[in-house]
């Protein structure tokens, strides 16, 4: 391959990613950039219309607070999130999103997203915080608005199919990013005054349940590979909640969502003996301090109760779809025609739930003759993912909004610009921002808007383009392209492209990473359990893997992307293992169990576990940060008012 062209792009605000948070950022940035005569550049590794977690569409908007109707308050949402995360959340970040999220949802509707309405014109709720949508084209609609905002205002430019590898630094200030085109022979140096990382979370760090050709079928779409974590870590940012992975319980093998079944259809899940683990194992909840008593039961504890059944050999666990649908239709039982009509209506809602967001689940149902109104379906716990915007919490440690700080929080949670990381000029949103779970698609969009507005303020107040150290930039470009060179130099040493004494291909590298994580860091085959000795062994093996990452080889630019995706995953893995090792307790059973410290330790570990990797020395620092409340002090055990739909 000829030497790639190096393209230098100068901008004011650089938005990395084209997902929900980046689209929110684009809309907001366009507005403020125009007022201030600034330029905005957005870079996505894929095509924005269908990139990120919402690519296939979604069937619900999971965060809507309903402030206008007075249905809930910001504090209600904060209570919900804190309880669900077993007490570990940055209340200031969650509150900031909660007070802005409704306006993002109203914008989605204005842009053309169909939100279900009842006969009185009111939104149909799936649960207390969730709205039902016809969301197959959700991402297309949100991306269109983002593109219109950036391109229509004349302030913006968009680069698609450019994979961002890592940050460009000017001392302690983020100076932009380096990436390459996955379609053309070009390397990009993006120089910026502020950078917003919004490149999603990570999948395929752990071995998935699926194997062979089905391996790409995971719950989380395969293209988010830990780039946000890598980018922020490499810039030297402090990270938080890196131990808080997310294990979704999903319809088995095709990962269809369960929310609509549990909340809208009020279904039960039962074991092989017909027992309901949420009822039979309720006493187990008492072991988990105040968090075992909150309503709804935290997601990890719901998982855990089901896992206990599986460990006792009581699987499979089934979603009782037939029971739930029949129960709803029962009210029409005196009128057979009305009964049949209702069943048909429910049946089509059930299929649409999958067709809107997890088409493969509908295909699996069809392929296995499932009629949900007649037959229940197996559910199971998926492999671990990193998705801080959902029910995980991993991400960068960010500055909160000034007006949400208290005298107590200000010195810990505030350092100048809302949503800025501990690195000057580097902002984060969505999965890239930590300790602010349950923002989902809508909250990520709102957080993107918050972060972009703040980043523009930063630019206005720090309006000089950081220096570009050309020698350093050349070094980074050479490093980015090295796998292509390694392949070219060594390919003739073997007759098989994938087996070579001098290099490792990204696919093999990924399998090695996944095996380490699965076996030692609490993956599926380890039944989500790990301990100090296993985590230390994982670190030992990860160190060898890191050495071998120098020998990654790519035969084309697509494979070059695969190389870097796996390097990003490896760093996400290391941050995760180190933080699980650091936190000497089990706080989120159902996500992972530290078998050597199997209990909650509120006294010692009611804190954030944070980490930082010094970009110069490569040395990791582990530290704790305090958890503060921002509303009038309440006890964690005070449950948020119980939603009608919660179990
Ligand atoms: O219920 C690079 N989520 C759901 N949210 C809802 O509101 N309702 C639902 O129904 C949801 N469900 C759901 C959800 C997620 C997933 C994975 C599934 C189902 C299967 C959560 C939201 O989707 C999630 O919170 C947001 O999408 C998060 O937004 P953001 O912006 O943080 O991430 P993104 O949208 O995935 O976008 C990431 C972008 O980064 C790009 N990218 N670009 C350049 N260089 C690189 N190196 C890059 N790496 C990644 C991506 O291309 C993308 O544009 S439910 O079933 O759980
Ligand atoms: P899911 O499809 O599992 O991602 O769920 C969508 C939303 O519903 C998320 O906000 C979940 O936290 C919530 N949810 C799912 N199942 C339950 C349940 N059994 N009880 C309470 N909330 C739930």
XYZ file of C-alpha atoms and ligand atoms in Angstrom:
727
model
C 0.000 0.000 0.000
C 1.415 3.461 -0.833
C 2.148 5.789 2.074
C -1.133 7.392 3.186
C -1.832 11.064 2.727
C -1.784 12.973 6.046
C -4.687 15.431 6.231
C -4.657 18.165 8.873
C -8.028 19.625 9.893
C -8.245 22.654 12.166
C -11.405 23.358 14.083
C -12.669 24.965 17.278
C -14.825 22.185 18.730
C -14.111 18.587 17.781
C -16.931 16.108 18.457
C -15.744 12.491 18.431
C -18.464 9.969 17.637
C -21.786 10.254 15.847
C -24.105 8.512 18.309
C -26.809 9.861 20.584
C -24.522 12.064 22.681
C -22.627 13.366 19.641
C -25.879 14.158 17.820
C -27.104 16.119 20.846
C -23.755 17.876 20.979
C -23.963 18.783 17.298
C -27.365 20.440 17.652
C -26.339 22.500 20.651
C -22.845 23.318 19.411
C -24.177 24.606 16.092
C -26.313 27.134 17.940
C -23.596 28.477 20.240
C -20.828 28.266 17.636
C -22.805 30.416 15.238
C -23.261 33.091 17.915
C -19.521 33.074 18.590
C -18.180 32.649 15.066
C -16.690 29.221 15.806
C -16.244 26.038 13.782
C -17.454 22.574 14.787
C -16.202 19.276 13.355
C -17.840 15.902 13.988
C -16.023 12.629 13.269
C -17.680 9.195 13.276
C -16.074 5.851 12.484
C -19.294 4.830 10.723
C -22.220 6.582 9.024
C -24.206 8.675 11.500
C -27.595 7.562 10.180
C -27.061 4.105 11.596
C -24.083 4.306 13.904
C -23.783 3.417 17.567
C -26.081 1.586 19.939
C -29.266 2.966 18.389
C -28.366 1.809 14.868
C -31.141 -0.780 14.638
C -33.621 1.520 16.332
C -35.158 1.290 19.790
C -38.639 0.486 21.035
C -38.590 2.784 24.040
C -37.111 6.028 25.288
C -35.856 4.983 28.681
C -35.391 8.358 30.336
C -38.277 10.783 30.407
C -38.823 12.586 33.688
C -42.074 14.369 32.765
C -41.252 17.561 34.658
C -43.961 19.545 32.843
C -46.729 17.223 34.011
C -45.376 17.369 37.556
C -45.331 13.571 37.449
C -41.825 13.345 38.845
C -39.121 15.645 40.104
C -35.408 15.732 39.303
C -34.793 14.436 42.812
C -37.060 11.438 42.136
C -34.839 10.493 39.223
C -31.676 10.965 41.235
C -33.120 8.709 43.964
C -33.960 6.072 41.363
C -30.483 6.084 39.837
C -28.651 6.073 43.155
C -30.734 3.169 44.415
C -30.311 1.181 41.205
C -26.534 1.620 41.326
C -26.303 0.397 44.943
C -25.612 3.911 46.216
C -22.810 4.815 43.805
C -23.686 7.771 41.620
C -22.714 11.364 40.987
C -25.989 13.021 41.894
C -24.965 16.362 40.377
C -24.359 14.776 36.949
C -27.571 12.743 37.072
C -29.620 15.775 38.162
C -28.186 17.919 35.386
C -29.238 15.385 32.770
C -32.627 14.801 34.414
C -33.505 18.486 34.305
C -32.693 18.697 30.578
C -33.755 15.317 29.206
C -37.429 16.076 28.560
C -36.507 18.799 26.082
C -34.428 16.310 24.069
C -37.461 13.992 23.938
C -39.698 16.858 22.805
C -37.169 17.660 20.076
C -37.199 14.012 18.902
C -40.966 14.228 18.559
C -40.731 17.531 16.700
C -38.186 15.977 14.315
C -40.621 13.187 13.480
C -40.121 10.355 15.993
C -43.482 8.679 16.646
C -44.048 8.408 20.410
C -47.018 6.246 21.428
C -50.002 8.256 22.684
C -53.112 7.091 24.525
C -56.687 8.078 23.714
C -56.188 11.345 25.671
C -53.100 12.267 23.681
C -50.763 11.485 26.568
C -47.483 9.599 26.123
C -47.814 5.857 26.724
C -45.378 4.867 29.440
C -43.627 1.519 29.486
C -42.700 2.105 33.123
C -42.395 5.174 35.324
C -39.534 6.681 33.329
C -39.880 4.974 29.952
C -41.946 5.972 26.896
C -42.990 3.608 24.116
C -41.961 4.647 20.596
C -42.173 3.400 17.016
C -38.444 3.648 16.957
C -37.077 1.724 13.983
C -35.839 5.009 12.461
C -34.945 6.701 15.758
C -31.265 7.102 14.907
C -31.910 8.269 11.352
C -34.202 11.013 12.674
C -31.797 12.164 15.384
C -28.803 12.069 13.002
C -30.688 14.054 10.361
C -31.333 16.838 12.868
C -27.670 16.825 13.896
C -26.495 17.016 10.288
C -28.971 19.773 9.471
C -27.813 21.753 12.492
C -24.126 21.477 11.647
C -24.276 21.764 7.881
C -27.315 24.053 7.663
C -25.789 26.658 9.978
C -22.578 26.757 7.972
C -20.480 26.302 11.129
C -19.910 22.609 10.861
C -18.329 19.802 8.924
C -18.833 16.078 9.280
C -16.353 13.276 8.627
C -17.758 9.769 8.443
C -15.849 6.472 8.326
C -12.853 7.953 10.113
C -11.686 5.811 13.025
C -10.324 7.890 15.888
C -7.335 6.203 17.482
C -6.200 8.532 20.245
C -5.671 12.035 21.567
C -3.295 14.745 20.515
C -1.925 16.668 23.499
C -0.314 20.011 24.097
C 1.119 19.552 27.578
C -1.835 19.039 29.891
C -4.386 20.317 27.372
C -6.161 18.154 24.833
C -5.237 19.486 21.417
C -7.344 17.215 19.195
C -7.274 13.669 17.886
C -5.617 11.363 15.398
C -7.557 8.950 13.204
C -7.598 7.268 9.826
C -10.087 6.668 7.074
C -11.408 3.125 6.831
C -12.216 3.686 3.141
C -9.380 5.824 1.807
C -5.638 5.776 2.260
C -5.626 8.818 4.556
C -4.570 9.626 8.102
C -6.225 12.568 9.833
C -4.823 14.981 12.379
C -7.672 16.964 13.919
C -6.492 20.057 15.775
C -9.036 21.624 18.120
C -9.461 24.062 20.982
C -11.841 21.705 22.771
C -12.647 18.048 22.159
C -15.777 16.150 23.142
C -15.360 12.393 23.461
C -18.616 10.533 22.727
C -17.473 7.254 21.186
C -19.768 4.997 23.179
C -18.943 2.056 25.435
C -17.401 -1.357 24.773
C -18.448 -4.807 23.677
C -16.416 -7.958 22.997
C -14.017 -7.268 25.833
C -15.490 -10.445 27.303
C -16.140 -13.647 25.409
C -19.737 -13.548 24.230
C -22.126 -16.426 24.777
C -22.505 -16.784 21.031
C -19.820 -18.606 19.079
C -18.612 -19.102 15.509
C -20.473 -17.115 12.920
C -22.920 -15.842 15.507
C -20.191 -14.053 17.449
C -21.070 -10.648 16.107
C -24.466 -11.077 17.698
C -24.048 -9.627 21.129
C -26.497 -7.436 23.046
C -24.338 -4.374 22.484
C -23.641 -3.564 18.823
C -20.166 -4.787 17.894
C -18.704 -1.521 16.695
C -18.357 0.275 20.043
C -15.021 -1.014 21.224
C -13.873 1.079 24.165
C -12.603 4.067 22.175
C -13.993 6.572 24.704
C -12.152 4.868 27.553
C -8.914 4.573 25.593
C -9.063 8.187 24.444
C -9.693 9.642 27.887
C -7.225 7.319 29.634
C -4.490 8.106 27.128
C -5.099 11.818 27.566
C -4.423 11.273 31.277
C -7.986 11.751 32.495
C -9.158 10.381 35.821
C -11.680 7.599 35.295
C -14.481 6.402 37.534
C -16.611 3.286 38.142
C -14.461 1.191 35.817
C -15.582 -1.860 37.798
C -19.264 -1.204 37.076
C -19.962 -3.365 34.070
C -23.489 -4.068 32.833
C -24.945 -7.536 32.438
C -28.282 -7.331 30.665
C -30.746 -10.162 31.105
C -32.189 -10.674 27.659
C -34.186 -13.121 25.566
C -31.658 -15.861 25.048
C -29.397 -15.945 21.951
C -30.823 -12.966 20.079
C -30.787 -10.506 23.004
C -34.323 -9.100 22.620
C -35.187 -6.466 25.270
C -37.097 -7.454 28.416
C -38.202 -4.013 29.627
C -41.485 -3.995 27.722
C -42.295 -7.478 29.019
C -41.556 -6.728 32.645
C -42.925 -3.198 32.759
C -45.583 -2.800 30.045
C -46.952 -6.346 29.924
C -46.141 -7.016 33.594
C -44.780 -10.457 32.862
C -43.174 -12.795 35.379
C -40.032 -14.799 34.769
C -40.066 -18.304 36.199
C -37.652 -21.198 36.537
C -37.971 -24.797 35.295
C -40.098 -25.657 38.330
C -42.428 -22.730 37.741
C -40.981 -20.779 40.684
C -40.667 -16.982 40.530
C -37.182 -16.038 41.750
C -38.313 -12.486 42.495
C -40.716 -13.943 45.058
C -38.967 -17.082 46.251
C -35.579 -15.428 46.705
C -36.815 -12.191 48.216
C -35.095 -12.922 51.599
C -31.736 -12.857 49.772
C -32.267 -9.134 49.187
C -31.873 -8.505 52.926
C -28.153 -9.241 52.558
C -27.564 -6.208 50.406
C -28.021 -3.456 52.938
C -30.364 -0.595 52.191
C -30.260 -1.381 48.474
C -32.042 -4.702 48.887
C -35.041 -2.833 50.214
C -35.524 -0.193 47.506
C -38.173 -0.291 44.812
C -37.727 -1.139 42.036
C -35.217 -3.807 43.006
C -31.834 -2.714 41.490
C -31.101 -4.258 38.084
C -28.051 -6.193 39.348
C -30.014 -7.683 42.239
C -32.816 -8.730 39.868
C -30.124 -10.437 37.792
C -28.612 -12.018 40.874
C -31.817 -13.636 42.071
C -32.260 -15.284 38.663
C -28.586 -16.336 38.607
C -29.008 -18.083 41.968
C -31.716 -20.235 40.391
C -29.460 -21.087 37.456
C -26.554 -21.953 39.783
C -28.833 -24.310 41.674
C -29.707 -26.078 38.445
C -33.189 -24.636 38.214
C -32.787 -23.225 34.723
C -33.894 -22.436 32.129
C -35.499 -19.178 33.165
C -38.476 -18.250 31.030
C -40.296 -15.032 30.336
C -43.931 -16.009 30.738
C -45.159 -14.160 27.683
C -48.220 -16.389 27.225
C -49.323 -15.842 30.814
C -48.803 -12.068 30.664
C -50.691 -11.554 27.411
C -53.577 -13.783 28.457
C -53.847 -11.951 31.759
C -54.123 -8.562 30.070
C -56.707 -9.829 27.591
C -58.692 -11.531 30.369
C -60.759 -8.445 31.043
C -62.398 -9.066 27.649
C -63.098 -12.744 28.307
C -66.896 -12.358 28.258
C -66.718 -11.115 24.677
C -64.787 -13.666 22.569
C -64.464 -11.258 19.631
C -63.062 -8.450 21.777
C -60.791 -10.986 23.487
C -59.354 -12.177 20.179
C -58.914 -8.586 19.015
C -57.025 -7.673 22.197
C -54.800 -10.732 21.940
C -53.961 -9.816 18.326
C -53.182 -6.255 19.362
C -50.892 -7.411 22.183
C -49.247 -9.951 19.928
C -48.397 -7.292 17.369
C -47.044 -4.980 20.094
C -44.838 -7.832 21.277
C -43.412 -8.425 17.802
C -42.970 -4.717 17.210
C -40.940 -4.422 20.407
C -38.332 -6.635 18.735
C -38.787 -5.374 15.176
C -38.122 -1.796 16.361
C -34.788 -2.595 17.963
C -33.651 -6.227 17.862
C -34.792 -7.632 14.551
C -32.769 -10.796 15.026
C -34.939 -11.699 18.019
C -38.041 -11.532 15.835
C -36.252 -13.721 13.285
C -35.289 -16.212 15.994
C -38.887 -16.295 17.241
C -40.112 -16.903 13.704
C -37.419 -19.513 13.085
C -38.280 -21.428 16.248
C -42.059 -21.247 15.874
C -42.559 -19.038 18.928
C -45.983 -17.527 19.310
C -45.594 -15.354 22.388
C -49.291 -15.575 23.210
C -48.952 -19.367 23.390
C -45.435 -20.165 24.473
C -42.929 -18.674 26.905
C -39.353 -17.809 25.842
C -36.022 -18.400 27.544
C -34.130 -15.433 28.985
C -30.567 -15.385 30.260
C -27.828 -13.116 31.565
C -25.567 -11.857 28.773
C -21.801 -11.356 28.949
C -20.497 -8.123 30.526
C -20.507 -4.812 28.648
C -19.254 -1.322 29.395
C -22.107 1.109 28.904
C -22.091 3.870 31.475
C -25.177 5.472 29.956
C -27.320 2.401 30.684
C -27.219 0.403 33.912
C -23.410 0.290 34.069
C -21.479 3.362 35.219
C -17.956 3.315 33.749
C -16.555 6.487 32.215
C -14.473 9.564 32.835
C -14.631 11.545 36.073
C -16.248 14.842 35.154
C -16.806 18.327 36.469
C -20.446 18.878 37.488
C -22.609 21.949 36.921
C -21.728 24.771 39.306
C -25.307 25.548 40.346
C -25.870 21.962 41.452
C -22.957 21.909 43.875
C -23.257 22.226 47.626
C -20.608 23.579 49.981
C -19.573 19.968 50.524
C -19.436 18.831 46.898
C -17.774 21.822 45.288
C -14.176 20.981 46.100
C -14.602 17.399 44.820
C -17.060 17.684 41.917
C -16.344 21.081 40.377
C -13.351 22.490 38.510
C -14.680 25.053 36.074
C -16.491 23.673 33.056
C -19.509 21.356 33.160
C -18.718 17.897 31.777
C -15.019 18.606 31.352
C -12.782 15.733 32.370
C -9.738 16.296 34.577
C -7.869 17.071 31.336
C -8.109 20.656 30.136
C -10.255 20.996 27.017
C -11.447 17.367 27.005
C -15.195 16.983 27.519
C -17.263 13.785 27.674
C -20.876 12.697 27.276
C -22.981 9.555 26.999
C -21.083 6.350 27.662
C -17.850 8.332 27.861
C -18.980 10.036 31.060
C -18.959 8.017 34.273
C -21.012 7.671 37.454
C -24.144 9.011 35.774
C -26.060 5.896 34.789
C -29.571 5.544 33.407
C -29.341 8.334 30.885
C -29.998 5.942 28.001
C -30.608 7.327 24.497
C -32.485 10.485 25.523
C -30.260 11.374 28.471
C -27.136 10.791 26.381
C -28.497 13.232 23.803
C -29.250 15.749 26.558
C -25.806 15.260 28.078
C -24.223 15.807 24.661
C -26.041 19.132 24.500
C -24.884 20.073 28.009
C -21.268 19.146 27.248
C -21.202 20.957 23.899
C -22.539 24.182 25.352
C -19.923 24.016 28.071
C -17.150 23.196 25.583
C -18.058 26.256 23.515
C -17.840 28.371 26.673
C -14.393 26.873 27.299
C -13.314 27.787 23.761
C -14.575 31.344 24.074
C -12.588 31.718 27.300
C -9.493 29.825 26.051
C -9.553 30.879 22.431
C -6.124 29.818 21.193
C -5.359 26.764 19.123
C -3.079 24.497 21.181
C 0.392 23.947 19.766
C 1.059 21.034 17.457
C 4.333 19.298 18.179
C 5.098 18.068 14.652
C 7.638 15.470 15.788
C 5.140 14.063 18.277
C 2.378 14.060 15.629
C 4.655 12.193 13.189
C 5.408 9.650 15.898
C 1.705 9.085 16.579
C 0.933 8.718 12.860
C 3.705 6.116 12.513
C 2.334 4.247 15.517
C -1.199 4.300 14.089
C 0.005 2.809 10.811
C 2.454 0.322 12.282
C 0.193 -2.778 11.945
C 0.118 -2.246 8.136
C 3.885 -2.118 8.058
C 4.261 -5.155 10.337
C 2.086 -7.132 7.952
C 3.968 -6.049 4.843
C 7.364 -6.799 6.364
C 6.484 -10.282 7.588
C 3.741 -11.690 5.423
C 6.084 -13.802 3.315
C 7.245 -15.749 6.384
C 4.127 -17.864 6.226
C 1.750 -19.258 3.634
C -1.210 -18.494 5.867
C -2.012 -14.799 6.337
C -3.397 -15.434 9.795
C -0.567 -17.510 11.237
C 2.847 -15.906 11.381
C 5.809 -16.113 13.756
C 6.251 -12.342 13.720
C 2.744 -10.987 14.048
C -0.712 -11.487 15.477
C -3.892 -10.705 13.588
C -6.594 -8.693 15.406
C -9.095 -11.544 15.413
C -6.726 -13.872 17.262
C -5.757 -11.027 19.557
C -9.398 -10.453 20.430
C -9.933 -14.127 21.248
C -6.955 -14.013 23.591
C -8.278 -10.943 25.356
C -11.739 -12.442 25.664
C -10.406 -15.700 27.079
C -8.460 -13.867 29.780
C -11.450 -11.751 30.726
C -13.935 -14.587 30.574
C -11.940 -16.969 32.727
C -10.253 -14.658 35.225
C -12.327 -11.486 35.341
C -15.779 -12.932 35.925
C -17.202 -13.689 32.502
C -19.972 -16.070 31.522
C -18.023 -19.311 31.932
C -16.813 -18.194 35.384
C -20.462 -17.512 36.318
C -19.561 -13.831 36.762
C -17.336 -14.676 39.740
C -13.738 -13.652 40.365
C -11.315 -13.041 43.239
C -8.012 -11.356 44.038
C -5.827 -14.203 42.786
C -7.767 -14.470 39.541
C -7.666 -10.740 38.936
C -3.932 -10.696 39.554
C -3.522 -13.532 37.081
C -5.634 -11.560 34.597
C -3.276 -8.601 34.988
C -0.269 -10.821 34.424
C -1.770 -12.191 31.208
C -2.930 -8.748 30.107
C 0.651 -7.524 30.458
C 1.813 -10.230 28.021
C -1.034 -9.321 25.707
C -0.008 -5.674 25.836
C 3.540 -6.648 24.873
C 2.181 -8.574 21.909
C -0.066 -5.684 20.850
C 3.131 -4.194 19.419
C 2.989 -7.030 16.886
C -0.564 -6.527 15.687
C -0.754 -6.754 11.905
C -3.264 -5.472 9.368
C -3.533 -6.431 5.721
C -5.787 -3.466 4.865
C -7.348 -0.390 6.463
C -10.373 -2.347 7.615
C -8.114 -4.662 9.551
C -6.180 -1.668 10.809
C -9.430 -0.553 12.418
C -9.847 -4.018 13.907
C -6.317 -3.774 15.364
C -7.035 -0.506 17.085
C -10.487 -1.577 18.246
C -8.801 -4.415 20.094
C -6.110 -2.222 21.581
C -8.927 -0.007 22.872
C -10.701 -3.049 24.310
C -7.492 -4.171 26.004
C -7.172 -0.855 27.850
C -10.818 -0.996 28.869
C -10.143 -4.508 30.175
C -7.144 -3.403 32.206
C -9.004 -0.481 33.790
C -11.825 -2.889 34.674
C -9.596 -5.561 36.214
C -7.570 -3.044 38.201
C -10.681 -1.427 39.634
C -12.378 -4.725 40.534
C -9.154 -5.626 42.298
C -9.062 -2.269 44.084
C -12.659 -2.425 45.359
C -12.392 -5.061 48.046
C -16.066 -5.917 48.347
C -18.994 -7.204 46.331
C -21.374 -4.324 45.679
C -23.103 -5.386 42.489
C -23.880 -9.111 42.696
C -25.585 -9.993 39.447
C -22.927 -7.938 37.621
C -19.981 -9.623 39.345
C -19.168 -11.415 42.573
C -15.792 -11.092 44.362
C -15.842 -14.514 45.999
C -13.085 -13.559 48.447
C -14.982 -10.460 49.597
C -18.555 -11.603 48.966
C -20.336 -8.908 50.940
C -21.223 -5.254 50.777
C -18.887 -3.130 52.910
C -20.656 0.212 53.302
C -18.231 1.500 55.867
C -15.148 1.197 53.698
C -16.477 1.130 50.173
C -19.334 3.620 50.033
C -17.054 5.632 47.738
C -16.200 5.976 44.078
C -13.288 3.829 42.957
C -11.317 5.941 40.480
C -8.165 5.378 38.483
C -5.721 7.175 36.267
C -2.929 5.976 34.050
C -0.060 8.435 33.735
C 0.349 8.847 29.950
C 4.085 9.507 30.320
C 5.106 6.718 32.706
C 2.249 4.258 32.085
C 1.869 3.969 35.872
C -1.618 3.375 37.244
C -2.915 5.244 40.254
C -5.988 3.970 42.130
C -7.914 6.334 44.372
C -11.262 6.822 46.076
C -13.546 9.852 45.889
C -16.391 10.593 48.277
C -20.079 10.134 47.482
C -22.133 13.198 48.403
C -25.832 13.956 48.221
C -26.831 17.182 46.548
C -30.422 17.343 47.744
C -31.391 17.684 51.387
C -29.795 14.695 53.058
C -31.875 11.586 52.959
C -31.070 8.045 53.865
C -30.287 5.740 50.969
C -32.839 3.339 52.339
C -35.674 5.792 51.733
C -37.125 4.260 48.592
C -38.231 6.472 45.752
C -42.039 6.451 45.517
C -42.898 3.102 44.056
C -43.842 3.153 40.379
C -47.028 1.306 39.627
C -45.261 -0.934 37.157
C -42.245 -1.838 39.256
C -41.978 -5.259 40.788
O -33.891 -0.808 26.626
C -16.395 6.124 17.018
N -30.172 1.873 25.074
C -31.504 2.266 25.162
N -31.881 3.522 25.413
C -33.168 3.911 25.367
O -33.488 5.090 25.607
N -34.155 3.003 25.056
C -33.888 1.679 24.780
O -34.805 0.933 24.434
C -32.517 1.241 24.935
N -32.120 -0.111 24.873
C -30.839 -0.339 24.338
C -29.831 0.623 24.531
C -28.511 0.312 24.149
C -28.251 -0.897 23.525
C -26.847 -1.205 23.151
C -29.290 -1.805 23.258
C -30.592 -1.523 23.667
C -29.027 -3.059 22.552
C -29.119 2.819 25.493
C -28.726 3.844 24.435
O -28.677 3.289 23.182
C -27.367 4.439 24.812
O -27.506 4.922 26.122
C -26.924 5.595 23.917
O -26.930 5.222 22.577
C -25.541 6.083 24.328
O -25.171 7.143 23.514
P -23.605 7.422 23.111
O -23.616 8.579 22.183
O -22.793 7.473 24.327
O -23.170 6.062 22.337
P -23.666 5.552 20.891
O -25.039 6.034 20.589
O -23.483 4.088 20.906
O -22.656 6.244 19.856
C -21.287 5.953 19.815
C -20.714 6.594 18.569
O -19.300 6.561 18.577
C -18.837 6.133 17.311
N -17.510 5.577 17.534
N -16.243 7.172 16.188
C -14.988 7.479 15.804
N -13.872 6.771 16.212
C -14.008 5.698 17.029
N -12.912 5.020 17.418
C -15.309 5.336 17.468
N -15.805 4.337 18.261
C -17.150 4.512 18.296
C -19.910 5.158 16.847
O -19.861 4.922 15.459
C -21.148 5.919 17.264
O -21.457 6.919 16.331
S -32.744 -1.253 25.972
O -33.052 -2.492 25.269
O -31.704 -1.516 26.902
P -34.452 -3.230 29.369
O -35.247 -3.580 28.190
O -34.176 -4.376 30.296
O -33.208 -2.434 29.044
O -35.324 -2.246 30.246
C -35.722 -0.993 29.832
C -35.906 -0.153 31.055
O -36.780 -0.787 31.985
C -34.643 0.122 31.833
O -34.793 1.409 32.369
C -34.657 -0.918 32.917
O -33.923 -0.521 34.058
C -36.138 -1.026 33.227
N -36.535 -2.364 33.688
C -36.439 -3.527 33.024
N -36.923 -4.548 33.742
C -37.343 -4.031 34.904
C -37.942 -4.564 36.076
N -38.189 -5.860 36.192
N -38.228 -3.712 37.064
C -37.961 -2.394 36.966
N -37.405 -1.816 35.896
C -37.102 -2.623 34.868
